[in-house]
Short mmCIF file of C-alpha atoms and ligand atoms in Angstrom, two decimals:
data_model
loop_
_atom_site.label_atom_id
_atom_site.label_comp_id
_atom_site.label_asym_id
_atom_site.label_seq_id
_atom_site.Cartn_x
_atom_site.Cartn_y
_atom_site.Cartn_z
CA MET A 1 39.77 192.40 -26.99
CA ARG A 2 39.88 194.07 -23.61
CA ALA A 3 37.33 193.65 -20.81
CA GLU A 4 37.63 194.26 -17.09
CA PRO A 5 38.04 191.03 -15.04
CA THR A 6 34.63 191.55 -13.40
CA ARG A 7 32.98 191.53 -16.84
CA GLN A 8 34.89 188.37 -17.74
CA LEU A 9 33.73 186.70 -14.51
CA ARG A 10 30.11 187.62 -15.27
CA LEU A 11 30.59 185.85 -18.59
CA LEU A 12 31.06 182.57 -16.67
CA ASP A 13 27.72 183.22 -14.94
CA LEU A 14 26.10 183.90 -18.31
CA GLN A 15 27.58 180.67 -19.68
CA ALA A 16 26.20 178.73 -16.70
CA VAL A 17 22.72 180.15 -17.38
CA ASP A 18 22.93 179.35 -21.10
CA THR A 19 24.25 175.83 -20.43
CA ARG A 20 21.34 175.13 -18.12
CA LEU A 21 18.86 176.59 -20.63
CA ASP A 22 20.35 174.36 -23.35
CA GLN A 23 20.00 171.34 -21.07
CA ILE A 24 16.36 172.20 -20.38
CA ALA A 25 15.67 172.65 -24.11
CA HIS A 26 17.30 169.27 -24.76
CA ALA A 27 15.23 167.66 -22.02
CA LYS A 28 12.08 169.09 -23.62
CA ARG A 29 12.99 167.65 -27.03
CA THR A 30 13.86 164.22 -25.62
CA LEU A 31 11.09 163.64 -23.09
CA PRO A 32 10.55 159.87 -22.78
CA GLN A 33 6.81 160.43 -23.30
CA LEU A 34 7.47 161.79 -26.82
CA ALA A 35 8.99 158.54 -28.10
CA GLU A 36 6.30 156.48 -26.40
CA LEU A 37 3.57 158.71 -27.83
CA ALA A 38 4.99 158.42 -31.35
CA ASP A 39 4.97 154.63 -30.94
CA LEU A 40 1.37 154.52 -29.67
CA GLU A 41 0.16 156.94 -32.34
CA GLY A 42 1.68 154.65 -34.97
CA LYS A 43 -0.18 151.70 -33.46
CA ALA A 44 -3.40 153.75 -33.36
CA ARG A 45 -3.10 154.50 -37.08
CA LEU A 46 -2.68 150.77 -37.83
CA ILE A 47 -5.78 149.90 -35.76
CA ASP A 48 -7.75 152.69 -37.46
CA ASP A 49 -6.84 151.25 -40.87
CA GLN A 50 -7.87 147.77 -39.72
CA LEU A 51 -11.12 149.16 -38.33
CA VAL A 52 -12.01 150.73 -41.68
CA ARG A 53 -11.42 147.37 -43.38
CA SER A 54 -13.30 145.37 -40.73
CA ARG A 55 -16.31 147.73 -40.72
CA THR A 56 -16.50 147.55 -44.52
CA GLU A 57 -16.34 143.75 -44.30
CA LEU A 58 -19.09 143.75 -41.67
CA ASP A 59 -21.30 146.01 -43.84
CA ASP A 60 -20.82 143.65 -46.80
CA VAL A 61 -21.62 140.52 -44.85
CA GLN A 62 -24.64 142.18 -43.20
CA ARG A 63 -25.99 142.91 -46.69
CA GLU A 64 -25.43 139.23 -47.52
CA VAL A 65 -27.41 138.24 -44.42
CA ALA A 66 -30.33 140.47 -45.46
CA ARG A 67 -30.28 138.97 -48.94
CA ALA A 68 -30.16 135.40 -47.60
CA GLU A 69 -33.05 136.15 -45.22
CA SER A 70 -35.17 137.58 -48.00
CA ASP A 71 -34.38 134.59 -50.23
CA VAL A 72 -35.57 132.22 -47.51
CA GLN A 73 -38.66 134.36 -46.89
CA LEU A 74 -39.66 134.26 -50.57
CA VAL A 75 -39.58 130.47 -50.56
CA ARG A 76 -41.52 130.32 -47.28
CA ASP A 77 -44.21 132.66 -48.63
CA ARG A 78 -44.51 130.64 -51.79
CA ALA A 79 -44.78 127.42 -49.78
CA ALA A 80 -47.42 129.00 -47.49
CA ARG A 81 -49.51 130.02 -50.51
CA ASP A 82 -49.20 126.52 -51.99
CA GLN A 83 -50.16 124.98 -48.67
CA ALA A 84 -53.23 127.22 -48.43
CA ARG A 85 -54.35 126.16 -51.91
CA LEU A 86 -53.78 122.56 -51.00
CA ASP A 87 -55.76 122.95 -47.76
CA ALA A 88 -58.60 124.66 -49.65
CA GLY A 89 -58.74 121.53 -51.79
CA THR A 90 -59.91 123.43 -54.88
CA GLY A 91 -58.63 122.54 -58.31
CA THR A 92 -58.23 119.27 -60.11
CA ALA A 93 -56.39 116.26 -58.74
CA LYS A 94 -53.66 117.03 -61.27
CA ASP A 95 -53.37 120.58 -59.96
CA LEU A 96 -53.12 119.35 -56.40
CA GLN A 97 -50.48 116.85 -57.37
CA ALA A 98 -48.48 119.58 -59.10
CA ILE A 99 -48.75 121.72 -55.96
CA GLN A 100 -47.57 118.86 -53.78
CA HIS A 101 -44.67 118.35 -56.12
CA GLU A 102 -43.76 122.01 -55.92
CA LEU A 103 -44.04 121.99 -52.10
CA ALA A 104 -41.50 119.17 -51.91
CA SER A 105 -39.11 121.03 -54.17
CA LEU A 106 -39.66 124.28 -52.18
CA ALA A 107 -38.81 122.43 -48.96
CA ARG A 108 -35.50 121.28 -50.45
CA ARG A 109 -34.84 124.77 -51.74
CA GLN A 110 -35.66 126.26 -48.34
CA SER A 111 -33.32 123.88 -46.58
CA ASP A 112 -30.48 124.80 -48.98
CA LEU A 113 -31.13 128.51 -48.54
CA GLU A 114 -31.28 128.18 -44.76
CA GLU A 115 -27.89 126.54 -44.84
CA VAL A 116 -26.55 129.50 -46.81
CA GLU A 117 -28.25 131.88 -44.38
CA LEU A 118 -26.63 130.13 -41.41
CA GLU A 119 -23.19 130.26 -42.97
CA VAL A 120 -23.53 133.99 -43.75
CA MET A 121 -24.82 134.71 -40.24
CA GLU A 122 -21.80 132.96 -38.75
CA ARG A 123 -19.53 135.11 -40.88
CA ALA A 124 -21.44 138.22 -39.76
CA GLU A 125 -20.95 137.23 -36.12
CA ALA A 126 -17.21 136.75 -36.66
CA ALA A 127 -16.97 140.13 -38.40
CA GLU A 128 -18.90 141.82 -35.57
CA HIS A 129 -16.52 140.22 -33.08
CA ASP A 130 -13.51 141.53 -35.02
CA VAL A 131 -14.91 145.06 -35.07
CA ARG A 132 -15.73 144.96 -31.34
CA GLU A 133 -12.23 143.71 -30.47
CA LEU A 134 -10.59 146.40 -32.60
CA GLU A 135 -12.81 149.09 -31.05
CA ARG A 136 -11.90 147.86 -27.58
CA GLY A 137 -8.18 147.91 -28.43
CA ARG A 138 -8.52 151.37 -29.93
CA SER A 139 -10.26 152.84 -26.91
CA GLU A 140 -7.62 151.33 -24.60
CA LEU A 141 -4.98 152.93 -26.77
CA THR A 142 -6.80 156.27 -26.71
CA GLU A 143 -6.77 156.19 -22.91
CA ARG A 144 -3.06 155.41 -22.79
CA ILE A 145 -2.35 158.20 -25.28
CA ARG A 146 -4.38 160.68 -23.21
CA ALA A 147 -2.52 159.71 -20.03
CA LEU A 148 0.84 160.07 -21.79
CA GLU A 149 -0.14 163.44 -23.25
CA ALA A 150 -1.07 164.64 -19.77
CA ALA A 151 2.28 163.41 -18.38
CA ARG A 152 4.10 165.06 -21.29
CA ASP A 153 2.30 168.38 -20.76
CA GLU A 154 3.07 168.26 -17.05
CA ALA A 155 6.77 167.59 -17.70
CA LEU A 156 6.88 170.39 -20.30
CA ALA A 157 5.22 172.83 -17.92
CA ARG A 158 7.74 171.92 -15.21
CA LEU A 159 10.67 172.43 -17.57
CA ASP A 160 9.21 175.71 -18.87
CA ALA A 161 8.84 176.98 -15.33
CA GLU A 162 12.43 176.02 -14.56
CA ALA A 163 13.65 177.69 -17.76
CA GLY A 164 11.80 180.85 -16.75
CA GLN A 165 13.56 180.89 -13.40
CA VAL A 166 16.97 180.13 -14.87
CA ALA A 167 16.58 182.79 -17.57
CA ALA A 168 15.42 185.52 -15.15
CA PRO A 169 18.90 187.00 -14.46
CA ARG A 170 20.10 186.63 -18.04
CA ASP A 171 19.34 190.16 -19.29
CA ARG A 172 21.13 191.67 -16.31
CA LEU A 173 24.14 189.38 -16.91
CA VAL A 174 24.26 190.35 -20.58
CA GLY A 175 24.30 193.99 -19.50
CA ASP A 176 27.09 193.32 -17.01
CA VAL A 177 29.22 191.47 -19.54
CA GLY A 178 28.83 194.14 -22.20
CA GLU A 179 27.84 194.01 -25.84
CA ASP A 180 31.30 193.50 -27.37
CA LEU A 181 32.15 190.50 -25.20
CA VAL A 182 28.65 189.00 -25.47
CA THR A 183 28.85 189.24 -29.27
CA LEU A 184 32.16 187.37 -29.31
CA TYR A 185 30.81 184.84 -26.80
CA GLU A 186 27.67 184.17 -28.84
CA LYS A 187 29.68 183.72 -32.01
CA ILE A 188 32.00 181.15 -30.40
CA ARG A 189 29.09 179.50 -28.60
CA ALA A 190 27.22 178.94 -31.88
CA GLY A 191 30.16 177.00 -33.31
CA SER A 192 31.28 175.20 -30.15
CA GLY A 193 28.35 173.12 -28.96
CA GLY A 194 26.85 175.87 -26.85
CA MET A 195 29.96 176.73 -24.86
CA GLY A 196 31.57 180.06 -25.70
CA ALA A 197 33.45 180.75 -22.49
CA ALA A 198 35.19 178.49 -20.00
CA GLU A 199 37.04 178.85 -16.76
CA LEU A 200 40.82 178.43 -16.79
CA ARG A 201 41.08 176.07 -13.83
CA GLN A 202 44.23 174.41 -12.55
CA ARG A 203 46.00 175.29 -15.81
CA ARG A 204 43.34 173.49 -17.80
CA CYS A 205 40.70 174.80 -20.20
CA GLY A 206 37.23 174.10 -18.81
CA GLY A 207 35.90 173.94 -22.37
CA CYS A 208 38.05 171.32 -24.09
CA GLN A 209 39.51 169.95 -20.82
CA LEU A 210 43.04 170.11 -22.23
CA ASP A 211 46.00 171.26 -20.14
CA ILE A 212 47.56 174.52 -21.25
CA ASN A 213 51.08 173.83 -22.50
CA PRO A 214 54.00 175.45 -20.60
CA VAL A 215 54.86 177.94 -23.33
CA GLU A 216 51.27 179.15 -23.60
CA LEU A 217 51.02 179.22 -19.82
CA GLN A 218 53.91 181.68 -19.73
CA ARG A 219 52.07 183.91 -22.15
CA LEU A 220 48.84 183.74 -20.12
CA ARG A 221 50.70 184.61 -16.94
CA SER A 222 52.12 187.77 -18.45
CA ALA A 223 48.88 188.81 -20.19
CA PRO A 224 47.19 191.93 -18.77
CA GLU A 225 44.23 191.06 -16.56
CA ASP A 226 41.79 192.86 -18.84
CA GLU A 227 42.91 190.98 -21.95
CA VAL A 228 40.29 188.54 -23.17
CA LEU A 229 42.15 185.24 -23.49
CA ARG A 230 41.29 182.41 -25.87
CA CYS A 231 42.13 178.73 -25.55
CA GLU A 232 44.73 177.77 -28.14
CA GLU A 233 43.04 174.41 -28.67
CA CYS A 234 39.31 175.11 -28.76
CA ARG A 235 39.35 178.91 -29.27
CA ARG A 236 36.86 179.44 -26.45
CA ILE A 237 37.18 182.49 -24.22
CA LEU A 238 39.29 181.53 -21.21
CA VAL A 239 38.36 183.32 -18.00
CA ARG A 240 40.93 183.57 -15.22
CA THR A 241 39.80 183.02 -11.63
CA ALA A 242 41.58 182.49 -8.31
CA GLU A 243 41.59 178.78 -9.20
CA SER A 244 43.43 179.16 -12.47
CA GLY A 245 46.80 178.03 -11.06
CA LEU A 246 48.79 180.68 -12.90
ZN1 LIG B 1 39.93 174.77 -24.75
#
């Protein structure tokens, strides 16, 4: 391929723009906030799962508390009715004795039920504490996630702005280089880690960093200045400059 030296030199400028754009794209993909966010979002999901379990547990134990309270209340009501009958003093001595008997048994029953009620209430308190702690941890996490998202968005906006500036002269450079050379450059670039053209500097390829061997050097020296050269090693376009050492 043939291309005037000025077009070849503009290709180095185009490569510099594309290299910087690639670096910016890489920086966007590997922002430190992204890894940290993924980590925190994973933790948030775990806490959310735990919260669902703890809230269900709390609901269950609160139902147990209500049942225990109503059990105790039934016994108290029954005892109060018995006591009222006893106080009224109506009925036979046998009746009164039976009522007294029942009152004693109700008192034992009430004491047993109150013990159950106490135990269930303690469990309810522990479950409430668990839920509160999880909710506190979750809201702390939410705040940290929000702060990280804001930092991430700020970093992305900065990088986007920089990319916009860097890319501004690209269309003009593409025009200067010319379609044929840009097509070749893009093709090599796609298969060579983003670098399609490199400067031949001090008899070394700026792409693969290998020295040009003496035989090849002879060939490069005698090549017409508008010939598009390629590195023998990495096949990238080699652009001659005043620093090429030919
Ligand atoms: Zn090379």
